[in-house]
Amino acid sequence: PYGGSRTAPVQSVDTHETSGSSRDNGSGSPSTGDVDPAPEPVPAPDADPELSKTHDDTVEIRSDLGEISFAYDGASSGEDFAYQGQSWDSGDNRLTLDVQGTHDGEDSVASWYNGQTGGAAVHTDIDTNDEPQELHYAFCGTLTFLDYGSASVETCFGQGDSGLENNWWMGGADFGRVGGICHVDADAADSQATSLVACLDSDGLSSNEFEVSMGDAHANYFSLYSLSDLPPLALAPLGTAITNFVDSDPPNLTTAEAIALKAFAAKLADASLELPTSWSVSCDGCAWSITDNQLWAG
């Protein structure tokens, strides 16, 4: 177990005079009151070799959304932490971050990390709590999705301790915790190339590995919604109506749909129109359109 330095127990020395006995002092005459020689001092046990030792560590992030990159912004917590760099493996769609730090397990580091992520984080060990209680170190930076107009999100990582393994935490305040950890790029355009929904997943992966995927929906905004499930929206501004609908927790709304709808509603918060203007969207084997001032549904 982790702990502070330990000292060897103090050895007692017998300085009492002997009673009722005599011993030869080497001169042929008895002597009394001899002092027993002090025993050899017992060395203190070695400290835990893992404590206060700098380790070379890696965290790996696999992506189903094309190339991703990470830029460390200098924000970190933990003793002797150092960010070493990143590398992208296009053959395996894997981003690797190289870092250094001590494995001391501090609750202050976990508190710092929880403050940075706002509780929106996942981990690579299913046995850990919803929020870390102790972390060795933590650091933050910008995670960028290069294939989606270089959309980016502030992302933090933290290394914890799970028995024989050191598990990783990943997340950020801009990831929504609605049945999962997903990020929607609220500034994305209506196109596959720039409309981003990225969900973090660590189920079934190793203790230093994450996966970034599209979640349970397509990346394009207009394929995320079950529009026929939306209520009539003429009674309130569109953004407010969508937000109220999502907050009602309808049973058929998926996590990705809920997050995307709220992000879209935020974009419409200042819109003066209560109904959308006309638009059309098409895909392979499908097409929809809506004329001016008709309900956005169906």
Tab-separated table of C-alpha atoms in Angstrom:
chain	number	residue	atom	x	y	z
A	1	PRO	CA	0.000	0.000	0.000
A	2	TYR	CA	1.061	3.567	-0.594
A	3	GLY	CA	2.270	5.477	2.433
A	4	GLY	CA	4.973	7.677	3.845
A	5	SER	CA	8.514	6.621	4.626
A	6	ARG	CA	8.903	4.120	7.398
A	7	THR	CA	11.727	3.914	9.991
A	8	ALA	CA	13.135	0.828	11.625
A	9	PRO	CA	11.940	0.130	15.176
A	10	VAL	CA	14.300	1.370	17.887
A	11	GLN	CA	16.351	-1.514	19.328
A	12	SER	CA	16.473	-1.611	23.129
A	13	VAL	CA	19.816	-2.182	24.826
A	14	ASP	CA	20.001	-4.064	28.136
A	15	THR	CA	22.000	-1.891	30.536
A	16	HIS	CA	20.781	-3.498	33.764
A	17	GLU	CA	23.290	-5.174	36.108
A	18	THR	CA	22.991	-8.931	36.328
A	19	SER	CA	21.882	-10.258	39.693
A	20	GLY	CA	22.820	-13.516	41.342
A	21	SER	CA	25.372	-14.503	38.729
A	22	SER	CA	28.991	-13.907	37.914
A	23	ARG	CA	30.865	-14.109	34.643
A	24	ASP	CA	34.504	-14.387	33.691
A	25	ASN	CA	35.753	-11.117	32.257
A	26	GLY	CA	38.700	-12.779	30.607
A	27	SER	CA	41.137	-12.044	33.486
A	28	GLY	CA	40.111	-14.995	35.625
A	29	SER	CA	38.130	-12.874	38.054
A	30	PRO	CA	34.399	-12.585	38.085
A	31	SER	CA	32.718	-9.365	37.167
A	32	THR	CA	29.248	-8.071	37.545
A	33	GLY	CA	27.207	-5.480	35.741
A	34	ASP	CA	28.551	-6.191	32.257
A	35	VAL	CA	26.629	-4.350	29.502
A	36	ASP	CA	25.334	-6.504	26.684
A	37	PRO	CA	26.768	-5.389	23.332
A	38	ALA	CA	24.298	-3.416	21.201
A	39	PRO	CA	22.875	-5.504	18.365
A	40	GLU	CA	23.585	-4.569	14.774
A	41	PRO	CA	21.078	-1.925	13.628
A	42	VAL	CA	18.288	-3.241	11.460
A	43	PRO	CA	18.080	-1.294	8.183
A	44	ALA	CA	14.779	0.374	7.356
A	45	PRO	CA	12.691	-1.519	4.828
A	46	ASP	CA	12.961	-0.246	1.304
A	47	ALA	CA	10.280	2.243	0.281
A	48	ASP	CA	7.771	1.203	-2.355
A	49	PRO	CA	9.858	1.326	-5.559
A	50	GLU	CA	6.864	2.690	-7.481
A	51	LEU	CA	6.510	5.786	-5.317
A	52	SER	CA	8.102	9.017	-6.553
A	53	LYS	CA	9.602	7.196	-9.516
A	54	THR	CA	9.098	8.714	-12.953
A	55	HIS	CA	7.450	6.323	-15.393
A	56	ASP	CA	7.191	6.408	-19.175
A	57	ASP	CA	3.496	5.869	-19.997
A	58	THR	CA	1.300	5.802	-23.094
A	59	VAL	CA	-2.414	6.244	-23.701
A	60	GLU	CA	-3.875	5.015	-26.993
A	61	ILE	CA	-7.016	6.323	-28.700
A	62	ARG	CA	-8.547	4.459	-31.648
A	63	SER	CA	-10.775	6.406	-34.020
A	64	ASP	CA	-13.588	5.389	-36.352
A	65	LEU	CA	-13.823	9.016	-37.489
A	66	GLY	CA	-10.578	9.273	-39.408
A	67	GLU	CA	-7.403	10.932	-38.224
A	68	ILE	CA	-7.383	12.664	-34.861
A	69	SER	CA	-4.645	14.650	-33.151
A	70	PHE	CA	-3.990	16.044	-29.690
A	71	ALA	CA	-2.281	19.288	-28.686
A	72	TYR	CA	-1.253	19.576	-25.037
A	73	ASP	CA	-2.111	23.033	-23.715
A	74	GLY	CA	0.135	22.986	-20.644
A	75	ALA	CA	-2.633	22.316	-18.100
A	76	SER	CA	-1.736	19.422	-15.791
A	77	SER	CA	-1.756	18.188	-12.227
A	78	GLY	CA	0.594	15.722	-10.607
A	79	GLU	CA	4.215	15.557	-9.528
A	80	ASP	CA	6.897	15.679	-12.223
A	81	PHE	CA	4.434	15.322	-15.104
A	82	ALA	CA	5.816	15.836	-18.615
A	83	TYR	CA	4.075	15.552	-21.982
A	84	GLN	CA	6.400	13.947	-24.527
A	85	GLY	CA	4.389	14.063	-27.754
A	86	GLN	CA	1.975	12.173	-29.982
A	87	SER	CA	2.007	9.876	-33.011
A	88	TRP	CA	-0.720	8.746	-35.419
A	89	ASP	CA	-0.823	5.249	-36.927
A	90	SER	CA	-2.923	5.465	-40.114
A	91	GLY	CA	-2.852	1.701	-40.587
A	92	ASP	CA	-4.485	1.070	-37.219
A	93	ASN	CA	-6.325	4.418	-36.885
A	94	ARG	CA	-4.654	4.857	-33.531
A	95	LEU	CA	-3.362	7.965	-31.774
A	96	THR	CA	-0.683	7.382	-29.121
A	97	LEU	CA	0.229	9.948	-26.477
A	98	ASP	CA	3.576	9.603	-24.706
A	99	VAL	CA	3.867	11.069	-21.208
A	100	GLN	CA	5.953	10.823	-18.057
A	101	GLY	CA	4.895	11.052	-14.440
A	102	THR	CA	5.101	9.579	-10.966
A	103	HIS	CA	2.641	6.962	-9.706
A	104	ASP	CA	1.822	8.435	-6.307
A	105	GLY	CA	-2.005	8.356	-6.387
A	106	GLU	CA	-3.205	11.747	-5.119
A	107	ASP	CA	-6.795	12.763	-4.349
A	108	SER	CA	-5.883	16.376	-5.168
A	109	VAL	CA	-5.072	15.334	-8.740
A	110	ALA	CA	-8.439	13.591	-9.053
A	111	SER	CA	-10.196	16.691	-7.734
A	112	TRP	CA	-8.424	18.830	-10.316
A	113	TYR	CA	-9.365	16.417	-13.102
A	114	ASN	CA	-13.018	16.238	-12.022
A	115	GLY	CA	-13.140	20.007	-12.039
A	116	GLN	CA	-11.800	20.107	-15.585
A	117	THR	CA	-14.214	17.497	-16.966
A	118	GLY	CA	-17.334	18.341	-14.967
A	119	GLY	CA	-17.974	14.639	-14.466
A	120	ALA	CA	-18.137	13.945	-18.218
A	121	ALA	CA	-15.495	11.241	-18.443
A	122	VAL	CA	-15.123	7.530	-19.102
A	123	HIS	CA	-12.413	5.106	-18.053
A	124	THR	CA	-10.750	1.937	-19.290
A	125	ASP	CA	-11.479	-0.111	-16.179
A	126	ILE	CA	-15.113	-1.026	-15.528
A	127	ASP	CA	-14.352	-1.599	-11.838
A	128	THR	CA	-13.591	2.031	-11.087
A	129	ASN	CA	-16.062	4.649	-9.889
A	130	ASP	CA	-17.963	7.169	-12.021
A	131	GLU	CA	-15.420	9.785	-11.003
A	132	PRO	CA	-11.824	9.040	-10.023
A	133	GLN	CA	-11.010	9.302	-6.346
A	134	GLU	CA	-7.232	9.298	-6.834
A	135	LEU	CA	-5.064	9.846	-9.895
A	136	HIS	CA	-1.318	9.730	-10.454
A	137	TYR	CA	-1.456	12.706	-12.817
A	138	ALA	CA	-3.811	14.381	-15.282
A	139	PHE	CA	-3.460	16.711	-18.255
A	140	CYS	CA	-5.629	18.533	-20.802
A	141	GLY	CA	-5.419	19.780	-24.361
A	142	THR	CA	-7.279	19.977	-27.652
A	143	LEU	CA	-8.479	16.854	-29.472
A	144	THR	CA	-8.968	17.615	-33.184
A	145	PHE	CA	-10.931	15.616	-35.767
A	146	LEU	CA	-9.072	16.346	-38.983
A	147	ASP	CA	-11.633	14.769	-41.323
A	148	TYR	CA	-14.474	16.933	-39.960
A	149	GLY	CA	-13.300	20.401	-40.809
A	150	SER	CA	-10.718	20.129	-37.988
A	151	ALA	CA	-13.502	20.316	-35.407
A	152	SER	CA	-11.953	20.245	-31.946
A	153	VAL	CA	-12.908	19.741	-28.325
A	154	GLU	CA	-11.053	20.306	-25.047
A	155	THR	CA	-10.147	16.854	-23.745
A	156	CYS	CA	-8.475	15.704	-20.540
A	157	PHE	CA	-6.706	12.480	-19.605
A	158	GLY	CA	-5.844	11.084	-16.195
A	159	GLN	CA	-4.010	7.973	-15.052
A	160	GLY	CA	-5.403	6.059	-12.101
A	161	ASP	CA	-4.534	2.887	-10.236
A	162	SER	CA	-6.531	-0.321	-10.585
A	163	GLY	CA	-4.786	-3.077	-8.725
A	164	LEU	CA	-1.975	-4.392	-10.919
A	165	GLU	CA	-2.832	-2.073	-13.793
A	166	ASN	CA	-2.923	1.680	-14.265
A	167	ASN	CA	-6.209	2.620	-15.899
A	168	TRP	CA	-6.884	5.775	-17.935
A	169	TRP	CA	-9.647	8.372	-17.780
A	170	MET	CA	-10.725	10.515	-20.747
A	171	GLY	CA	-13.358	13.231	-21.131
A	172	GLY	CA	-14.080	16.912	-20.922
A	173	ALA	CA	-16.651	19.526	-20.007
A	174	ASP	CA	-17.787	19.753	-23.653
A	175	PHE	CA	-18.624	16.055	-23.770
A	176	GLY	CA	-22.250	15.430	-22.812
A	177	ARG	CA	-22.970	12.711	-20.279
A	178	VAL	CA	-26.372	11.511	-21.480
A	179	GLY	CA	-26.193	7.733	-21.190
A	180	GLY	CA	-22.661	7.972	-22.529
A	181	ILE	CA	-19.933	10.483	-23.319
A	182	CYS	CA	-20.476	12.214	-26.666
A	183	HIS	CA	-19.383	15.483	-28.237
A	184	VAL	CA	-21.398	17.330	-30.871
A	185	ASP	CA	-19.704	20.064	-32.844
A	186	ALA	CA	-22.320	22.789	-32.480
A	187	ASP	CA	-20.656	24.906	-35.168
A	188	ALA	CA	-20.682	22.177	-37.801
A	189	ALA	CA	-22.326	22.712	-41.167
A	190	ASP	CA	-24.982	20.484	-42.686
A	191	SER	CA	-22.643	18.097	-44.444
A	192	GLN	CA	-21.049	14.765	-43.750
A	193	ALA	CA	-17.578	16.304	-43.916
A	194	THR	CA	-18.189	18.761	-41.100
A	195	SER	CA	-21.133	17.476	-39.032
A	196	LEU	CA	-19.570	15.696	-36.088
A	197	VAL	CA	-20.933	13.505	-33.327
A	198	ALA	CA	-18.084	11.752	-31.521
A	199	CYS	CA	-18.729	9.304	-28.687
A	200	LEU	CA	-16.058	7.898	-26.381
A	201	ASP	CA	-16.068	4.212	-25.588
A	202	SER	CA	-13.725	2.023	-23.553
A	203	ASP	CA	-15.742	-1.188	-23.227
A	204	GLY	CA	-13.713	-4.296	-23.944
A	205	LEU	CA	-10.484	-2.420	-24.611
A	206	SER	CA	-7.206	-2.667	-22.758
A	207	SER	CA	-6.304	-0.594	-19.729
A	208	ASN	CA	-4.543	2.127	-21.708
A	209	GLU	CA	-6.851	2.349	-24.722
A	210	PHE	CA	-9.921	4.349	-25.738
A	211	GLU	CA	-12.073	4.340	-28.848
A	212	VAL	CA	-13.638	7.357	-30.521
A	213	SER	CA	-16.613	6.418	-32.675
A	214	MET	CA	-19.726	8.024	-34.143
A	215	GLY	CA	-21.809	6.507	-31.398
A	216	ASP	CA	-25.158	5.011	-32.412
A	217	ALA	CA	-25.906	7.463	-35.223
A	218	HIS	CA	-24.492	8.787	-38.465
A	219	ALA	CA	-22.217	11.809	-38.328
A	220	ASN	CA	-24.471	13.948	-40.530
A	221	TYR	CA	-26.852	16.124	-38.516
A	222	PHE	CA	-29.921	15.351	-40.590
A	223	SER	CA	-29.535	11.626	-40.143
A	224	LEU	CA	-29.439	11.901	-36.350
A	225	TYR	CA	-33.053	12.808	-35.680
A	226	SER	CA	-36.236	10.829	-35.707
A	227	LEU	CA	-38.084	13.854	-37.044
A	228	SER	CA	-41.463	12.150	-36.976
A	229	ASP	CA	-41.141	11.909	-33.190
A	230	LEU	CA	-40.885	15.665	-32.754
A	231	PRO	CA	-44.023	17.449	-31.532
A	232	PRO	CA	-45.564	20.397	-33.419
A	233	LEU	CA	-43.164	23.266	-32.939
A	234	ALA	CA	-45.289	26.280	-33.831
A	235	LEU	CA	-46.214	27.115	-30.221
A	236	ALA	CA	-42.752	28.216	-29.149
A	237	PRO	CA	-39.494	29.365	-30.682
A	238	LEU	CA	-37.918	26.413	-32.393
A	239	GLY	CA	-34.852	26.148	-30.158
A	240	THR	CA	-36.961	26.251	-26.990
A	241	ALA	CA	-39.387	23.654	-28.324
A	242	ILE	CA	-36.586	21.250	-29.231
A	243	THR	CA	-34.922	21.700	-25.833
A	244	ASN	CA	-38.185	21.080	-23.991
A	245	PHE	CA	-38.806	17.999	-26.085
A	246	VAL	CA	-35.373	16.517	-25.291
A	247	ASP	CA	-35.752	17.361	-21.585
A	248	SER	CA	-39.010	15.400	-21.502
A	249	ASP	CA	-36.870	12.266	-22.007
A	250	PRO	CA	-38.967	10.619	-24.763
A	251	PRO	CA	-38.459	6.844	-24.772
A	252	ASN	CA	-37.458	6.491	-28.433
A	253	LEU	CA	-34.801	9.192	-28.450
A	254	THR	CA	-31.270	7.808	-28.630
A	255	THR	CA	-28.327	9.334	-26.792
A	256	ALA	CA	-26.768	10.715	-29.962
A	257	GLU	CA	-30.099	12.175	-31.097
A	258	ALA	CA	-30.640	13.908	-27.763
A	259	ILE	CA	-27.172	15.437	-27.739
A	260	ALA	CA	-27.366	16.529	-31.369
A	261	LEU	CA	-30.831	18.041	-30.956
A	262	LYS	CA	-29.715	20.073	-27.960
A	263	ALA	CA	-26.667	21.311	-29.837
A	264	PHE	CA	-28.875	22.299	-32.758
A	265	ALA	CA	-31.309	24.030	-30.396
A	266	ALA	CA	-28.450	26.060	-28.978
A	267	LYS	CA	-27.636	27.312	-32.464
A	268	LEU	CA	-31.247	28.421	-32.856
A	269	ALA	CA	-31.475	30.153	-29.478
A	270	ASP	CA	-31.460	33.628	-31.027
A	271	ALA	CA	-33.507	32.768	-34.103
A	272	SER	CA	-36.499	35.051	-34.678
A	273	LEU	CA	-38.396	32.529	-36.790
A	274	GLU	CA	-40.672	30.086	-35.007
A	275	LEU	CA	-40.645	27.786	-38.032
A	276	PRO	CA	-37.745	26.908	-40.309
A	277	THR	CA	-37.515	28.101	-43.855
A	278	SER	CA	-37.687	25.577	-46.665
A	279	TRP	CA	-34.961	23.038	-47.092
A	280	SER	CA	-34.273	19.684	-48.716
A	281	VAL	CA	-31.903	16.837	-48.040
A	282	SER	CA	-31.100	13.726	-50.036
A	283	CYS	CA	-29.056	10.562	-49.716
A	284	ASP	CA	-28.627	7.286	-51.596
A	285	GLY	CA	-32.152	6.124	-52.375
A	286	CYS	CA	-33.940	8.784	-50.345
A	287	ALA	CA	-35.043	12.398	-50.540
A	288	TRP	CA	-37.015	14.810	-48.354
A	289	SER	CA	-38.127	18.382	-48.737
A	290	ILE	CA	-40.207	20.922	-46.862
A	291	THR	CA	-41.745	24.111	-48.161
A	292	ASP	CA	-41.813	27.479	-46.432
A	293	ASN	CA	-43.524	27.651	-43.035
A	294	GLN	CA	-44.460	23.993	-42.805
A	295	LEU	CA	-43.929	21.968	-39.627
A	296	TRP	CA	-40.452	20.554	-39.284
A	297	ALA	CA	-41.465	16.920	-38.838
A	298	GLY	CA	-42.109	13.764	-40.782
